[in-house]
Coordinates of C-alpha atoms and ligand atoms in Angstrom, one line a residue:
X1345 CA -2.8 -0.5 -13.8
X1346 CA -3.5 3.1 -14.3
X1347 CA -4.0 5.6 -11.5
X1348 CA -7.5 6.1 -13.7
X1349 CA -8.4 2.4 -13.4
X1350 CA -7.3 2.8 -9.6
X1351 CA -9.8 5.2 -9.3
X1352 CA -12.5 3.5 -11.0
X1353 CA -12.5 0.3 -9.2
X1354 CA -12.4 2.4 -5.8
X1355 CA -15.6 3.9 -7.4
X1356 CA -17.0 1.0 -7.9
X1357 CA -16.4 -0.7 -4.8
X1358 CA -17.0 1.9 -2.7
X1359 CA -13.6 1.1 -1.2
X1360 CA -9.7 2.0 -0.8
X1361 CA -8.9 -0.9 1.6
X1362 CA -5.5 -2.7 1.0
X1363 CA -4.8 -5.6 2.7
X1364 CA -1.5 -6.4 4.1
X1365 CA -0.4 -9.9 3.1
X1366 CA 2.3 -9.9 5.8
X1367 CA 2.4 -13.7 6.5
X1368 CA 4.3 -15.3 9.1
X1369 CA 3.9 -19.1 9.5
X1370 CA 4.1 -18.8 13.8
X1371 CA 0.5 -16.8 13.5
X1372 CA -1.3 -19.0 10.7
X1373 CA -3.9 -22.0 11.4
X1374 CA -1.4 -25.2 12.1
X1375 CA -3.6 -27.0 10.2
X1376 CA -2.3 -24.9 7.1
X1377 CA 1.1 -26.5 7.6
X1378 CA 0.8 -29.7 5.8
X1379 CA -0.1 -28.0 3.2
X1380 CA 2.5 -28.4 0.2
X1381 CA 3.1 -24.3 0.4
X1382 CA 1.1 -23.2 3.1
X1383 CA 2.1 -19.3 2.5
X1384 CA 0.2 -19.9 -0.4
X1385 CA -2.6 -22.0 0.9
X1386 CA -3.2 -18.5 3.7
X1387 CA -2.9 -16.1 0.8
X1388 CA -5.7 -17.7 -0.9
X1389 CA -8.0 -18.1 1.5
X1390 CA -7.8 -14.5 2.1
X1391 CA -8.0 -13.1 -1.2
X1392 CA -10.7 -15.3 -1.9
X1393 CA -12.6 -14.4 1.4
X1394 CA -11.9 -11.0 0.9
X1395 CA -11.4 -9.6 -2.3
X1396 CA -14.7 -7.8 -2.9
X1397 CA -14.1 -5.4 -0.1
X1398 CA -10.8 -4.2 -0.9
X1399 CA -8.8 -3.0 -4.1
X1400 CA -5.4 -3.7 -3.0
X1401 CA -3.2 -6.0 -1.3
X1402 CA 0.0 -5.5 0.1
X1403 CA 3.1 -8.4 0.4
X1404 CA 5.5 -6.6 3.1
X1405 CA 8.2 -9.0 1.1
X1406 CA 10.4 -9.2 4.4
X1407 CA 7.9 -12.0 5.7
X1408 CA 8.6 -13.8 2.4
X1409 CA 12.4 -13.4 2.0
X1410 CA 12.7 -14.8 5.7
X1411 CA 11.6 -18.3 4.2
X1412 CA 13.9 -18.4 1.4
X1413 CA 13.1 -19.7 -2.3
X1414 CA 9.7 -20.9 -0.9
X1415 CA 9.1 -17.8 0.4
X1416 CA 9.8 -16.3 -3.0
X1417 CA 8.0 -18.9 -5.2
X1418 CA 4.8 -18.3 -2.5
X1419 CA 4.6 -14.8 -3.2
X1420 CA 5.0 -15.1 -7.1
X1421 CA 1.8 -17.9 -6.9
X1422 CA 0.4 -14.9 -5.0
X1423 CA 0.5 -12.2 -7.6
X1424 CA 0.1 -15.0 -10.3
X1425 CA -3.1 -16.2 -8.8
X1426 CA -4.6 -12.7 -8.2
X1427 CA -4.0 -11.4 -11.9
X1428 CA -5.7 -14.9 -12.8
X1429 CA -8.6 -14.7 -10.9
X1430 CA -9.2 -10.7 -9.6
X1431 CA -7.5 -8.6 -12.8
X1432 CA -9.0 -5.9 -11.2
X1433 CA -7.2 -5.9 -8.0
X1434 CA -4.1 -3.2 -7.4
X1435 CA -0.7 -4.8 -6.2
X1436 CA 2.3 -3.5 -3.8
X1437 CA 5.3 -5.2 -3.1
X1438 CA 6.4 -3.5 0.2
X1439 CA 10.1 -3.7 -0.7
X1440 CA 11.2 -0.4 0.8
X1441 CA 14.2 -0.4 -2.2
X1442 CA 16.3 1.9 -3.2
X1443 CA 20.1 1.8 -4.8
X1444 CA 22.2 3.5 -6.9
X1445 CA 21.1 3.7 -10.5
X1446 CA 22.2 0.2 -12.3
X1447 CA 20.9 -2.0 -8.7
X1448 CA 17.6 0.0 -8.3
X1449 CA 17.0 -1.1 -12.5
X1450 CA 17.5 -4.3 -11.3
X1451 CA 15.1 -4.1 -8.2
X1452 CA 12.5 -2.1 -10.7
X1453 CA 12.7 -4.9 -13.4
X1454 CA 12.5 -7.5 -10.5
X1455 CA 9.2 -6.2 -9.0
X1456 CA 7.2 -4.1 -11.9
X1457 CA 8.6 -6.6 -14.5
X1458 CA 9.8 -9.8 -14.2
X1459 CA 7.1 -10.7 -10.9
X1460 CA 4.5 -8.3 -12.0
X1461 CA 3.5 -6.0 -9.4
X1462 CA 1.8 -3.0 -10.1
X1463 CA 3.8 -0.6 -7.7
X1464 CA 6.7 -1.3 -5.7
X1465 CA 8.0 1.1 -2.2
X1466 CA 11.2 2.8 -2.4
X1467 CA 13.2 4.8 0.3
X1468 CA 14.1 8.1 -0.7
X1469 CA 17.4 8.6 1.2
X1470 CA 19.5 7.4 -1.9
X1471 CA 18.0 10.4 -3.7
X1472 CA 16.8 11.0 -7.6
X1473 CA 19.2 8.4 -9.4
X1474 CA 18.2 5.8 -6.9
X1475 CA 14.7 6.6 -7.6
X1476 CA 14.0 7.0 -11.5
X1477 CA 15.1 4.0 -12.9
X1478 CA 11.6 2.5 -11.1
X1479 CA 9.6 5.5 -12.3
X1480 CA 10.3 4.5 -15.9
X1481 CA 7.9 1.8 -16.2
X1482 CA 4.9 2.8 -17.5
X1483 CA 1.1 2.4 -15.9
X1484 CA 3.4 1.5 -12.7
X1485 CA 3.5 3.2 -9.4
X1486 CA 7.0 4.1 -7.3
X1487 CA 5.4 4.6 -4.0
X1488 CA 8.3 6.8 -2.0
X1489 CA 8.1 6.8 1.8
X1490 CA 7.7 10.4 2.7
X1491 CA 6.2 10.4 6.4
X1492 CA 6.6 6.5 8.0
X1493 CA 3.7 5.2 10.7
X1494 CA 6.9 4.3 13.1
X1495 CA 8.4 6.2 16.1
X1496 CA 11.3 6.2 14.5
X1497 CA 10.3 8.4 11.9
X1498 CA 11.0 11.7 14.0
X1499 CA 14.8 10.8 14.3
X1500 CA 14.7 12.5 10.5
X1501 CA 11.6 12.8 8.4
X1502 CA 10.4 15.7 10.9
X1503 CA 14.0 17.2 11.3
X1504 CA 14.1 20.5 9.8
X1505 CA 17.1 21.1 7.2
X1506 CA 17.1 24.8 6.1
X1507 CA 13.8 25.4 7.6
X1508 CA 12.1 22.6 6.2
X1509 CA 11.3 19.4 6.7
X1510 CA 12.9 16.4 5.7
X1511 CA 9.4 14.5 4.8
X1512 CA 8.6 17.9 2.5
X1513 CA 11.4 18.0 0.9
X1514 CA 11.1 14.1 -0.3
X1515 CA 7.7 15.2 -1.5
X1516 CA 8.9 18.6 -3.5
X1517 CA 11.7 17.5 -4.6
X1518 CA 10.5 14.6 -5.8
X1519 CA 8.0 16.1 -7.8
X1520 CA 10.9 17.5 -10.1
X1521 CA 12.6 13.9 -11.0
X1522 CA 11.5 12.4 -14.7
X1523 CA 8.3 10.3 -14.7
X1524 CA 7.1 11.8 -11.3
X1525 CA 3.7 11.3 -12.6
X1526 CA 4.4 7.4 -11.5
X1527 CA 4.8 8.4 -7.7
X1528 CA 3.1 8.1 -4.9
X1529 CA 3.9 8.0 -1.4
X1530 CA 3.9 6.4 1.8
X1531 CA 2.2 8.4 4.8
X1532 CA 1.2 6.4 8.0
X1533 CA -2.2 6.7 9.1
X1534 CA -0.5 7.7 13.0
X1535 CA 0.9 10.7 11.2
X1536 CA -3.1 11.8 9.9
X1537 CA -2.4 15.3 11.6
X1538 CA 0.3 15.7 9.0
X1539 CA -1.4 15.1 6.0
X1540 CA -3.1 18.1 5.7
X1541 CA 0.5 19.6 5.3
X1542 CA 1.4 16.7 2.7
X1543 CA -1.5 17.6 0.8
X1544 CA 0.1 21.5 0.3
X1545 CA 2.6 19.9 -1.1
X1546 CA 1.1 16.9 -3.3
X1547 CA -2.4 17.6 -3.3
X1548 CA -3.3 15.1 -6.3
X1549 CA -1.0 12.3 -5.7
X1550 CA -2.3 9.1 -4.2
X1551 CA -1.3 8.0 -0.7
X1552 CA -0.7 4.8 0.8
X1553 CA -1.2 5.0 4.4
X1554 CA -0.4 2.3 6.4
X1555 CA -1.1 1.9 10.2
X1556 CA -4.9 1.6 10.4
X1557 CA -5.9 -1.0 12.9
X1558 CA -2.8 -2.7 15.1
X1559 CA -0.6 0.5 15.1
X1560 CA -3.7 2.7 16.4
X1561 CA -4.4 5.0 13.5
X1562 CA -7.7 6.3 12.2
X1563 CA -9.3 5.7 9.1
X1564 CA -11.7 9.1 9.9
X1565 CA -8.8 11.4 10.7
X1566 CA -6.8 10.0 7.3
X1567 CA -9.7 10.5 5.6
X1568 CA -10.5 14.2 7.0
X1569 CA -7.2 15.5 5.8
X1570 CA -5.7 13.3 3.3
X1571 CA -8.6 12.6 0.8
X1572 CA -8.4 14.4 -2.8
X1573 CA -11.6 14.7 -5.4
X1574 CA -10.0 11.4 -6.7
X1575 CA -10.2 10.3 -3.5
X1576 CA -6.3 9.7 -3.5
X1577 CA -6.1 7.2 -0.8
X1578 CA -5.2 3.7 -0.2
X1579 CA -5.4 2.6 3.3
X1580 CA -3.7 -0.7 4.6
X1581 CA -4.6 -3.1 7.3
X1582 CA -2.5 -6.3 7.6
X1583 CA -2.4 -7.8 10.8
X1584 CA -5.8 -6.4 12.5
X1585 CA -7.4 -8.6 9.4
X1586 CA -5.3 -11.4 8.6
X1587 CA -4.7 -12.6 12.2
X1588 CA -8.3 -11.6 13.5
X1589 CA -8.8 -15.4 14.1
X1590 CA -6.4 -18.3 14.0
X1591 CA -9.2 -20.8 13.8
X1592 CA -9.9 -22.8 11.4
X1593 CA -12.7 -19.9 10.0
X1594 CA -9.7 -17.4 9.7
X1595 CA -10.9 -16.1 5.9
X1596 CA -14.6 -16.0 7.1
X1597 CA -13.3 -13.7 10.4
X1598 CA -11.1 -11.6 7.9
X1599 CA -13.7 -11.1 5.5
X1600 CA -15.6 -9.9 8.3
X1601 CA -13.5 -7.1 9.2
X1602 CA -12.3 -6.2 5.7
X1603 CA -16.2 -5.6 5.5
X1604 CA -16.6 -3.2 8.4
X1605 CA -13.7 -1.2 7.1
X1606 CA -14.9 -1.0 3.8
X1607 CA -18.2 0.3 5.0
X1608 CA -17.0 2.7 6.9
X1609 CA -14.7 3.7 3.8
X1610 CA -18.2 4.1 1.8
X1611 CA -19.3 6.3 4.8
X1612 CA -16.0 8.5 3.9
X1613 CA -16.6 8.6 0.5
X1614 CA -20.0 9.8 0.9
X1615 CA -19.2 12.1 4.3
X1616 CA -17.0 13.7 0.9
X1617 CA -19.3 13.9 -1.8
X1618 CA -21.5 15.9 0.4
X1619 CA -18.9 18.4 2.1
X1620 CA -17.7 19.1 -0.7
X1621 CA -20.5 18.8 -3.0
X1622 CA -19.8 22.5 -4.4
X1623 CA -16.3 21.7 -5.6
X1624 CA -17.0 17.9 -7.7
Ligands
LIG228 O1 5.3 3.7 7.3 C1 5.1 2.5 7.1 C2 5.5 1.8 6.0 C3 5.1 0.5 5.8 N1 4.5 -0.2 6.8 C4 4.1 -1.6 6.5 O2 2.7 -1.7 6.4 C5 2.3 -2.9 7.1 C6 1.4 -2.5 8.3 O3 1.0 -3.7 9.0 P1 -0.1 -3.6 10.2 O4 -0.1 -5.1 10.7 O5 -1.4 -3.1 9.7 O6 0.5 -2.7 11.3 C7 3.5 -3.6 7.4 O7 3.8 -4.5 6.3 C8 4.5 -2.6 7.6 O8 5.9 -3.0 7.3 C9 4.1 0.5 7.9 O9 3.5 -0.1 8.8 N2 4.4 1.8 8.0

């Protein structure tokens, strides 16, 4: 998918809500596991619940890897069944790769190839080589993590090296490597005080910013400093709507919230339009 058909469909649905398909079979309805793949059997209940109020989801592939082939062959009947039925939706595999050149190929061909994602995440430590190989695909995203929603993330993105910042320089020198037009990049929605920062730096590029709901963050403060005329935002929630009920009415409960967030997203995108009403 094109960042332009990104855009339209966020137009359209008055929405940049991904939803984190991060499923682990200790938090799904029990009843789900007699089911012949019951990864699957989750995955579509959600999507079909909720696909109207969101133009993304978002398979953290650690939850799948952690059960093996079934894990994989789940996750494939995932992004199979959403290009099927929802061609419009945007995919991530949350993969956090990264190698030197010939491995990342294979990771890139794995993901934006062979399984058909449209964006994959990469880490950034490896550097350029590790990182272009996935940029090469065409109408495909390489979403680099630049500013993580973890603690963990001021042992080095925020450490300063030659007066800057190790998160900037991710972003600016990143913007030099071939393809960079296929980036975008990974800010958590705890860090929201830092985007306006990012955005010196990138101010076109889209964002995915996770950490909205369970880790605390908030959509308005993302939205007040990180979103672009394009609106240049994707904001994911997996837990806070995918576990919001382990009853048996788990989809109808997650459609529920996906809806409150995606009407609070059309109350951004509007709060937008008018601020800025001068500029669009
Ligand atoms: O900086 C980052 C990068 C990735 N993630 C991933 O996003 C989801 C968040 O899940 P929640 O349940 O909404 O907290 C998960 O897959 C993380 O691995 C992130 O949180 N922060």
């Amino acid at each position: 998918m094109t960042t332009q058909e990104l855009v339209e469909q966020i137009r359209k649905k008055q929405s940049f809500l991904c939803i984190g398909l991060d499923v682990d079979l200790k938090k799904i309805p029990t009843y789900l596991l007699s089911e012949e793949d019951p990864i699957f059997s989750f995955n579509k209940a959600i999507i079909d619940a909720t696909h109207q109020f969101c133009v993304a989801y978002k398979p953290n592939t650690a939850f799948y890897e952690a059960c093996g082939l079934k894990g994989w062959e789940a996750l494939q009947k995932t992004i199979d069944y959403l290009h099927d039925n929802y061609p419009e939706i945007y995919t991530i595999a949350d993969a956090k790769r990264g190698d030197i050149g010939n491995t990342s190929k294979m990771y890139a061909k794995t993901f934006l190839k062979d399984m058909g994602f449209d964006s994959v995440t990469v880490a950034p430590y490896m550097g350029k080589d590790s990182v272009e190989p996935f940029l090469e695909f065409e109408d495909k995203h390489t979403i680099l993590l630049a500013l993580t929603s973890n603690e963990g993330a001021f042992d080095f993105q925020t450490l300063k090296s030659d007066e800057t910042e190790i998160y900037k320089k991710v972003l600016e020198t990143s913007k030099s490597w071939e393809n960079s037009e296929n980036l975008m990049y990974v800010v958590g929605a705890t860090k929201a005080e830092y985007l306006a920062e990012v955005r010196k730096i990138v101010p076109e590029s889209f964002l995915l910013v996770p950490g909205v709901g369970a880790q605390g963050g908030k959509l308005e403060d993302v939205c007040k400093y990180g979103m672009t005329k394009d609106v240049g935002l994707l904001v994911n929630s997996s837990r806070k709507i995918i576990y919001a009920s382990t009853n048996n009415n788990f989809a109808e409960v997650a459609a529920a919230k996906a809806e409150i967030l995606q009407q609070q997203m059309a109350e951004e995108l509007e709060k937008f339009k008018f601020e800025h009403s001068n500029e669009l």
